[in-house]
Short mmCIF file of C-alpha atoms in Angstrom, two decimals:
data_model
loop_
_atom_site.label_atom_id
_atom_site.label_comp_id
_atom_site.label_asym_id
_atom_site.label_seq_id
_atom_site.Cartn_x
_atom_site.Cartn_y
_atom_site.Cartn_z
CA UNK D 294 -17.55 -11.95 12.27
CA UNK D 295 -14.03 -13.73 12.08
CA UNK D 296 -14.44 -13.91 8.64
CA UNK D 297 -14.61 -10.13 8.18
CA UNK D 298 -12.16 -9.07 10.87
CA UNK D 299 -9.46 -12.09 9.31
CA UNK D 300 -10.42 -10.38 5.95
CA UNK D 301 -10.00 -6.78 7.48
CA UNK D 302 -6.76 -7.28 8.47
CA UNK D 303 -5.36 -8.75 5.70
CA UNK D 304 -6.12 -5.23 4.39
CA UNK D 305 -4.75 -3.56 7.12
CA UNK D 306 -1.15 -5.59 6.18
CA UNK D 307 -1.34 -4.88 2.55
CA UNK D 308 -2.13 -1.05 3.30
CA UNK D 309 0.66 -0.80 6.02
CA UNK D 310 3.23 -2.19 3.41
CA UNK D 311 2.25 0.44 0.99
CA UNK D 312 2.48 3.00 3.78
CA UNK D 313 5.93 1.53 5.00
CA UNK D 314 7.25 2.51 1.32
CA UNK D 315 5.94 5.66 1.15
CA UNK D 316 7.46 6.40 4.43
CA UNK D 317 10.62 5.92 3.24
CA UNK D 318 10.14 8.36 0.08
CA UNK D 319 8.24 11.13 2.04
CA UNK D 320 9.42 10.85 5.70
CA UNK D 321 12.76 9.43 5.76
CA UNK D 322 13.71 11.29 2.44
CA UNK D 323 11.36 14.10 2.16
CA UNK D 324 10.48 12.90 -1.76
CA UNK D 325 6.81 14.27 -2.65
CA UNK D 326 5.66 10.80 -4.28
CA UNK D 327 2.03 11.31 -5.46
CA UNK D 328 2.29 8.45 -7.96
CA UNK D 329 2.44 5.63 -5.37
CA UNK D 330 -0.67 4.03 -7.42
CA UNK D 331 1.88 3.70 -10.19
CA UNK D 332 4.42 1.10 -7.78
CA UNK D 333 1.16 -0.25 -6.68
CA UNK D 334 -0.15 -1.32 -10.19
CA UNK D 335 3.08 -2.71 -11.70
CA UNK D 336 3.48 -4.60 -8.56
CA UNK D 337 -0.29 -6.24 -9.07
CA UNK D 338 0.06 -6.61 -12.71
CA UNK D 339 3.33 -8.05 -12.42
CA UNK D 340 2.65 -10.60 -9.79
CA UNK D 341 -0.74 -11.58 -11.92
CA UNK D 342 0.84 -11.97 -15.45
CA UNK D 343 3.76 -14.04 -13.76
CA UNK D 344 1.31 -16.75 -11.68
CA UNK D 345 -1.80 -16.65 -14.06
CA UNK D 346 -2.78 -19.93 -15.89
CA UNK D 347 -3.04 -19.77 -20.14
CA UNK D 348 -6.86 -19.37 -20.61
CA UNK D 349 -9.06 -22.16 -21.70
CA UNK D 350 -10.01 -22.72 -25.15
CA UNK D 351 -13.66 -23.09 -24.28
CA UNK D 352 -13.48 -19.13 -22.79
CA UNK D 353 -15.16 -16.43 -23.93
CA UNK D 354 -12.81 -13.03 -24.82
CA UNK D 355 -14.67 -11.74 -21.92
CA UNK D 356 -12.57 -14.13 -19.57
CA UNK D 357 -9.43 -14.28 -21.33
CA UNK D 358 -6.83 -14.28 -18.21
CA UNK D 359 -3.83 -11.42 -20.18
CA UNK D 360 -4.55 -11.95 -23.74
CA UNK D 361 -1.23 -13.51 -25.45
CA UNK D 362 1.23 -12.85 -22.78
CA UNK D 363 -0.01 -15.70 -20.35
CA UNK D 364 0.43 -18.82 -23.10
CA UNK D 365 4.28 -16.76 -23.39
CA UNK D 366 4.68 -16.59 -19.14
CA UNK D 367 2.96 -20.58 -18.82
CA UNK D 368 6.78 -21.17 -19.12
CA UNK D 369 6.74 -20.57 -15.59
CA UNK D 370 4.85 -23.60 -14.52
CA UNK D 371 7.62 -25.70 -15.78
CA UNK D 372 10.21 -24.29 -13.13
CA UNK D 373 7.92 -24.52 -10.15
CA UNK D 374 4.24 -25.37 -9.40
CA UNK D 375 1.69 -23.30 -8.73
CA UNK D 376 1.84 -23.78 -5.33
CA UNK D 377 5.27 -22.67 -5.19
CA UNK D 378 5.41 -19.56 -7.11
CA UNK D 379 4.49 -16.44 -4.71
CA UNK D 380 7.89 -16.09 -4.32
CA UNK D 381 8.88 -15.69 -7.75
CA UNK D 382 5.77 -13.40 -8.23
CA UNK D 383 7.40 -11.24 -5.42
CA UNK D 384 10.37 -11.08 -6.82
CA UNK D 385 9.40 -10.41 -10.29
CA UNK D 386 7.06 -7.32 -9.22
CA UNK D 387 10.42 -6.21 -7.65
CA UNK D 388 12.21 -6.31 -9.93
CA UNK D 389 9.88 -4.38 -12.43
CA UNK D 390 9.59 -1.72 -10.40
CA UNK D 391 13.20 -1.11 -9.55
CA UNK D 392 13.66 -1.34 -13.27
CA UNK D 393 10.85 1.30 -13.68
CA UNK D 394 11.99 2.97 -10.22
CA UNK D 395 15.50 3.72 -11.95
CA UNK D 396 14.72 4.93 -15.24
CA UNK D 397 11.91 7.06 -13.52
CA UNK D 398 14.41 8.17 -10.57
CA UNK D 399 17.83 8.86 -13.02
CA UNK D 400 15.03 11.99 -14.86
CA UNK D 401 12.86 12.86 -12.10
CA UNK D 402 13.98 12.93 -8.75
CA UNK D 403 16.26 15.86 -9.12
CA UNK D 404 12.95 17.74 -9.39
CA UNK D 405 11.75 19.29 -5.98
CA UNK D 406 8.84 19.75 -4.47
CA UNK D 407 5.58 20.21 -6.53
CA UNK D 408 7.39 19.38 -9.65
CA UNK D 409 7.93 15.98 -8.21
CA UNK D 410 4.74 15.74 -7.16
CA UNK D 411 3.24 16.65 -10.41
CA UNK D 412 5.74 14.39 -12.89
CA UNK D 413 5.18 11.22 -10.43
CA UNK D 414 1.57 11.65 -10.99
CA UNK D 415 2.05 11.92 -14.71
CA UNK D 416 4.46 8.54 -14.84
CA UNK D 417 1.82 6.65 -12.69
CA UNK D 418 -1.15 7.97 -14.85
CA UNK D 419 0.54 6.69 -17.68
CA UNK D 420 1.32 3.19 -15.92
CA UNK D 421 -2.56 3.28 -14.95
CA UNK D 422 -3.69 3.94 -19.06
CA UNK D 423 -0.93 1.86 -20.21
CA UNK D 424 -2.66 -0.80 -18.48
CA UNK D 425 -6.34 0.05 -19.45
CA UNK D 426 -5.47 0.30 -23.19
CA UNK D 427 -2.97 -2.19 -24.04
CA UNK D 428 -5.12 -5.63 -24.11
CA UNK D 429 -2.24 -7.66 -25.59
CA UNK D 430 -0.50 -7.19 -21.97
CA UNK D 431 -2.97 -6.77 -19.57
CA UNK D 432 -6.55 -7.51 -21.34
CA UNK D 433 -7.23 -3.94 -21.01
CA UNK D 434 -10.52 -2.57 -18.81
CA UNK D 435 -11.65 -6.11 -18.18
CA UNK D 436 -8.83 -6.67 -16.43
CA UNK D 437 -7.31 -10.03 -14.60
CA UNK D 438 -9.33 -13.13 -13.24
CA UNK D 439 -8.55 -16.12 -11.50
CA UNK D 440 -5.26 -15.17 -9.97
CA UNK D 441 -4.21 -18.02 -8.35
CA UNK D 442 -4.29 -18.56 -4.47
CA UNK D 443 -0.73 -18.39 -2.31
CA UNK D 444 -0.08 -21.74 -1.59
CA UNK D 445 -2.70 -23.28 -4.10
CA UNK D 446 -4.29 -26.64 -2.83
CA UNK D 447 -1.99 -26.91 0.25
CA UNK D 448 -4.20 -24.30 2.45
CA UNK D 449 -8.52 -25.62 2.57
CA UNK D 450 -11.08 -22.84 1.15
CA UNK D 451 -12.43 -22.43 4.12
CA UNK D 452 -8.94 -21.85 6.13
CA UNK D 453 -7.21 -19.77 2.84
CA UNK D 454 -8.10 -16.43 4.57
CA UNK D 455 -6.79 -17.14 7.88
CA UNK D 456 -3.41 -18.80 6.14
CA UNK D 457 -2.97 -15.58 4.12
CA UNK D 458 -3.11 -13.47 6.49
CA UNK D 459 -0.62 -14.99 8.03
CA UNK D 460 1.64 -15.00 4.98
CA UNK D 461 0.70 -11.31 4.99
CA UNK D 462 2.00 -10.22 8.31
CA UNK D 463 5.42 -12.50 7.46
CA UNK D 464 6.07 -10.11 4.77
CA UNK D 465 5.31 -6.99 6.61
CA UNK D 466 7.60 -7.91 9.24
CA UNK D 467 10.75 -8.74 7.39
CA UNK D 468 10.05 -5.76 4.89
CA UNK D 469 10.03 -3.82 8.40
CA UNK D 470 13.00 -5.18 10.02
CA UNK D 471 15.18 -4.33 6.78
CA UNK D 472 13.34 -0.52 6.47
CA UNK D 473 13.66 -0.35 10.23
CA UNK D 474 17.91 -1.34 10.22
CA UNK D 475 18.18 1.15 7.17
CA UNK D 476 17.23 4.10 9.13
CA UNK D 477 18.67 3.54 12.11
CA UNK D 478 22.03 3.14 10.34
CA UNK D 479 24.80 6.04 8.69
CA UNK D 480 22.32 5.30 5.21
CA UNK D 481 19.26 6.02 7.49
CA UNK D 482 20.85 9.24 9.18
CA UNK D 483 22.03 10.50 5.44
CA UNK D 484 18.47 10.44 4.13
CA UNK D 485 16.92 12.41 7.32
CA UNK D 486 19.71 14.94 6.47
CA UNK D 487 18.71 15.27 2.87
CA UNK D 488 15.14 15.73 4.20
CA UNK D 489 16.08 18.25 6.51
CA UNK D 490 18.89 20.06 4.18
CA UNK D 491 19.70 19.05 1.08
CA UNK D 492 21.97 21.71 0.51
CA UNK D 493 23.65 21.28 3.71
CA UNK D 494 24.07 17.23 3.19
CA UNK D 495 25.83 17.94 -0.03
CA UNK D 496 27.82 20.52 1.29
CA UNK D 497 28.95 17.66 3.78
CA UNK D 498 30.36 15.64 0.52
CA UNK D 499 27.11 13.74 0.54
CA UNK D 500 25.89 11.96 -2.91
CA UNK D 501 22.30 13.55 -2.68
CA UNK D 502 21.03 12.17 -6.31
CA UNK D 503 22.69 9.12 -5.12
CA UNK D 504 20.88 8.94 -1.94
CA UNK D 505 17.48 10.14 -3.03
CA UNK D 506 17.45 7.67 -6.02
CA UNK D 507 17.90 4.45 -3.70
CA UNK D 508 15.65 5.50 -1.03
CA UNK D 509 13.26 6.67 -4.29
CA UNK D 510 13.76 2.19 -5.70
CA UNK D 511 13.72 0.99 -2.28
CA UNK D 512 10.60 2.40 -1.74
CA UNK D 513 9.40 1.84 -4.83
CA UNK D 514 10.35 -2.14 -4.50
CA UNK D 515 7.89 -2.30 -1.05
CA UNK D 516 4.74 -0.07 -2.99
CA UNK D 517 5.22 -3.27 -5.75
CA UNK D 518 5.38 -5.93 -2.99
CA UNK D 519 2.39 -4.48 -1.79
CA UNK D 520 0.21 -4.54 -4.62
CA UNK D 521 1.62 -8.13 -5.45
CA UNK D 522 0.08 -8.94 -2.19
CA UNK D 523 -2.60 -6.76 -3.03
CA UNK D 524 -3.72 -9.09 -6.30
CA UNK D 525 -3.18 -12.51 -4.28
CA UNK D 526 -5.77 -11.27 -2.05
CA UNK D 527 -8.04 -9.89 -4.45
CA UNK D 528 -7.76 -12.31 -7.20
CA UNK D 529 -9.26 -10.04 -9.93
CA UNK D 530 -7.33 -6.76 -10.77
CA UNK D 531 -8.40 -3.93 -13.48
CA UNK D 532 -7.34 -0.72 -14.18
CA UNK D 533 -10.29 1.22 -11.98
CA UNK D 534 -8.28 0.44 -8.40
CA UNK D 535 -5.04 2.21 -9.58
CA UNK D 536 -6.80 5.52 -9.68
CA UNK D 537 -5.54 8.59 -7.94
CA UNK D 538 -7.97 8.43 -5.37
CA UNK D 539 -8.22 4.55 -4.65
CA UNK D 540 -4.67 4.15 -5.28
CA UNK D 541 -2.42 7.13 -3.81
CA UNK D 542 -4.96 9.43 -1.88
CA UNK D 543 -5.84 6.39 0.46
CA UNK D 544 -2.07 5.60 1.18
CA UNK D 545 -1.22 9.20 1.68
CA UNK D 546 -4.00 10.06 4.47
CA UNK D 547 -2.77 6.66 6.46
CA UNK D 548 0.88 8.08 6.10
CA UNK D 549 -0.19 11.74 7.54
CA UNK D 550 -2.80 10.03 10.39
CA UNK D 551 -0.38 7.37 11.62
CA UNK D 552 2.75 9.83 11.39
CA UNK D 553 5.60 10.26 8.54
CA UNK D 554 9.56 9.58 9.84
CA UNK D 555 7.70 7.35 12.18
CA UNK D 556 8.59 3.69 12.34
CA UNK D 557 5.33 2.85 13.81
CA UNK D 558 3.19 5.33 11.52
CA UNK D 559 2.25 2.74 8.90
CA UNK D 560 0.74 0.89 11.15
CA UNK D 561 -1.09 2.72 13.22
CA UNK D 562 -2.28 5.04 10.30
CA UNK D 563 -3.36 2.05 7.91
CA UNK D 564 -5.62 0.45 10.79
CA UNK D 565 -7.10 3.82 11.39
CA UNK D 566 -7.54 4.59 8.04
CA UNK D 567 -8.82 0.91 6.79
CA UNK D 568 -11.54 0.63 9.64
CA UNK D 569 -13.29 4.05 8.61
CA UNK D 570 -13.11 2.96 4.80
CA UNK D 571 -14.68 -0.32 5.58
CA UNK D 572 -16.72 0.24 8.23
CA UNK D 573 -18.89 2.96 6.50
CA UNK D 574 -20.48 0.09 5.40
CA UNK D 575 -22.15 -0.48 8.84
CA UNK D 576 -23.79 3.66 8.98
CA UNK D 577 -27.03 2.34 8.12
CA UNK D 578 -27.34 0.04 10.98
CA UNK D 579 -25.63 2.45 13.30
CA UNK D 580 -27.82 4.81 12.37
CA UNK D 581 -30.70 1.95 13.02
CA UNK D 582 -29.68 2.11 16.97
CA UNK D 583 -30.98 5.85 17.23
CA UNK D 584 -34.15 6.67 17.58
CA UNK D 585 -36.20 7.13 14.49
CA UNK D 586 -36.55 10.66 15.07
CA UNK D 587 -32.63 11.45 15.11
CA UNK D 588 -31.60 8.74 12.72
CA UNK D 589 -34.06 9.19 10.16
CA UNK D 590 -33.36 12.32 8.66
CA UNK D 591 -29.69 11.52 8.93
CA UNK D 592 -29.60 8.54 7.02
CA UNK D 593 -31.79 10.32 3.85
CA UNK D 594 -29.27 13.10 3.84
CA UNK D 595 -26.23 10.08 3.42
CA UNK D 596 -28.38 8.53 1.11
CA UNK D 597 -28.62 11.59 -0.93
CA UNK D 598 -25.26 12.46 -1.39
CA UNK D 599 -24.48 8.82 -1.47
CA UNK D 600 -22.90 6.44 1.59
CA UNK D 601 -20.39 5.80 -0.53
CA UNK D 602 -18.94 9.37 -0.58
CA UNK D 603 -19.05 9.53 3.51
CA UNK D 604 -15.98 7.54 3.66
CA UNK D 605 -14.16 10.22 1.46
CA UNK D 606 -15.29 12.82 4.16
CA UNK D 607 -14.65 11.33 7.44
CA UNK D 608 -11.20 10.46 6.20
CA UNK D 609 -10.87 13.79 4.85
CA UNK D 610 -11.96 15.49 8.08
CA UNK D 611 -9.35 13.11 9.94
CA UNK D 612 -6.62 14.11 7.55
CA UNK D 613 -7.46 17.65 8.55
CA UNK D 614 -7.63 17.09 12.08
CA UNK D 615 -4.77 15.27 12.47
CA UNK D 616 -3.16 18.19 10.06
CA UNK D 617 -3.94 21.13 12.77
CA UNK D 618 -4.01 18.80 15.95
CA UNK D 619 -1.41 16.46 15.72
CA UNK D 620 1.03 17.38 12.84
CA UNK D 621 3.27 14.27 13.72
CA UNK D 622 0.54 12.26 13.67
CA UNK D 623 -0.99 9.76 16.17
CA UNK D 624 1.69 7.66 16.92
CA UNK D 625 3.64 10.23 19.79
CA UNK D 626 0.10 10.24 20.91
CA UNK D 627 0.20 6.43 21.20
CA UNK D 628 3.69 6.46 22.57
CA UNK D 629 3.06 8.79 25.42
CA UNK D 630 -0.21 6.72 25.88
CA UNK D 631 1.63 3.79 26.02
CA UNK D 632 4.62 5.20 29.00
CA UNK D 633 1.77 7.07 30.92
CA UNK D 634 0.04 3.24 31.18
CA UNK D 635 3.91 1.43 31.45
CA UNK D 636 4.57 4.04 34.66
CA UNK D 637 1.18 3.38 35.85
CA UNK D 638 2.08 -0.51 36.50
CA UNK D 639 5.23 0.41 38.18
CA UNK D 640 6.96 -1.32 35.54
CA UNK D 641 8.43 2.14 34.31
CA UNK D 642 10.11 2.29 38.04
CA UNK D 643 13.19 1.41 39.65
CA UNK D 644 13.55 -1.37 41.71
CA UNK D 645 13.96 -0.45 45.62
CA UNK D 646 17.89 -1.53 45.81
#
């Protein structure tokens, strides 16, 4: 049970930093980013390619690590062991996707609305089949193996889960603390005019392209971080999880439940999110705790349409819950929760002077 919950919310952290940059494209800045599975790939391949080992010579093609590129990257073990490279891996899947961030940003993000939407799906369909066909860089559909663990030796097998998740929440946290102090400040207040009124904003002598195309890297820079982390905690990446609907649909439905513009919304929404996607798993036995009668004829008509596809439906419903219930999301729900039970303790009061 520890095992699953440590491995659960390892997920949770990786999903929340995702979230976290998408927050800052859709509800700081108001930019309709559909192509987050784009940020999230280069991030994963990036990190992979950087930290892999050179295959053996006694592998099959089948289990060649990145074709030719990883004898070109083993360069990289000469400047620091393997235990020592996360780091760089984070900072070369940044780097790539600012890269990528600009020269998407400088032709795209003057577009508005759906035409956004629709060209930042193209560019991250594109980064998806780029990956899928070009074998030289990325061994094409039979993707990565053996990515090497953060921290290599230093952490046991049996403890690596616990120590990454760890390393996990470190990185959520400071990528937090720098989103959060960007938004509070003038930068912050400048992008949350843009979302509200562009026009206006520029009236106001305000750089909007300017604006819009930093907030567009910066948030592009935590997507990448994210699936960096992503492919540590995997350890085998192919071009099937960057899909539309593993790798932008899932992020977006966290971002609406837990709350855009919302410091706290990542969070909330990617634990929400996460537990129905991996707890679908347990419907069977849930099911089991009925009696037969009830449960039964439930669990054949799941089966039949396949328990796989329930998870797409209860987050689905949620999305469209939260959509006509709660358009902010749950996290003023959570805050209001959280003073009603602060007043209730009499901590919210005064002290009798």
């Amino acid at each position: 049970m520890l095992e699953y919950l440590t491995a659960f919310l390892i997920l949770v952290g990786v999903y929340s930093v995702f979230t976290l940059g998408l927050n800052l494209h859709w509800g700081y800045t108001g930019l309709f980013n559909i192509g987050v599975a784009g940020f999230f790939a280069l991030g994963a391949y990036t990190a992979a390619l950087v930290t892999i080992r050179p295959p053996f010579p006694d592998q099959g093609e089948d289990y060649l690590y990145a074709g030719d590129l990883a004898n070109r990257l083993d360069a990289v073990a000469a400047i620091a062991p393997f235990d020592l490279w996360f780091p760089i891996a984070l900072l070369a899947a940044s780097l790539v996707a600012a890269l990528v961030a600009v020269a998407v940003g400088a032709i795209t993000i003057r577009l508005r609305g759906d035409y956004l939407a629709i060209a930042t799906l193209g560019i991250a369909e594109s980064v998806r089949l780029l990956f899928l066909n070009e074998s030289w860089l990325s061994n094409g559909s039979r993707g990565i193996y053996t990515i090497p663990r953060v921290l290599g030796e230093l952490a046991a097998p049996q403890d690596y889960d616990r120590v990454y998740l760890v390393v996990v929440l470190a990185v959520f946290v400071i990528l937090f603390a720098i989103v959060r102090t960007l938004v509070r400040s003038p930068w912050g207040r400048v992008l949350r005019a843009i979302r509200e009124d562009e026009v206006t904003a520029q009236a106001c002598g305000k750089d909007v392209f300017r604006f819009k195309l930093q907030a567009f890297v910066l948030g592009a820079i935590i997507m990448a971080i994210g699936g960096a982390l992503y492919a540590f905690n995997i350890r085998a990446i192919s071009p099937i999880a960057f899909t539309p609907l593993l790798g932008t649909f899932i992020i977006w439905a966290m971002l609406v439940v837990g709350g855009s513009g919302r410091l706290y919304g990542p969070i909330a929404g990617a634990f929400v999110v996460w537990a129905i996607w991996s707890g679908s798993q347990f419907t069977p036995n849930a099911l089991g705790l009925l009696p037969e009668a009830l449960g039964a004829p439930i669990l054949a008509a799941l089966e039949s349409v396949g328990l796989a596809n329930v998870r797409y439906f209860a987050i689905g419903a949620l999305v469209v819950l939260v959509l006509l219930y709660a358009p902010a999301g749950i996290t003023p729900a959570l805050d209001r929760y959280r003073r009603r039970l602060w007043r209730g303790t009499g901590r919210g009061k005064a002290e009798p002077g």
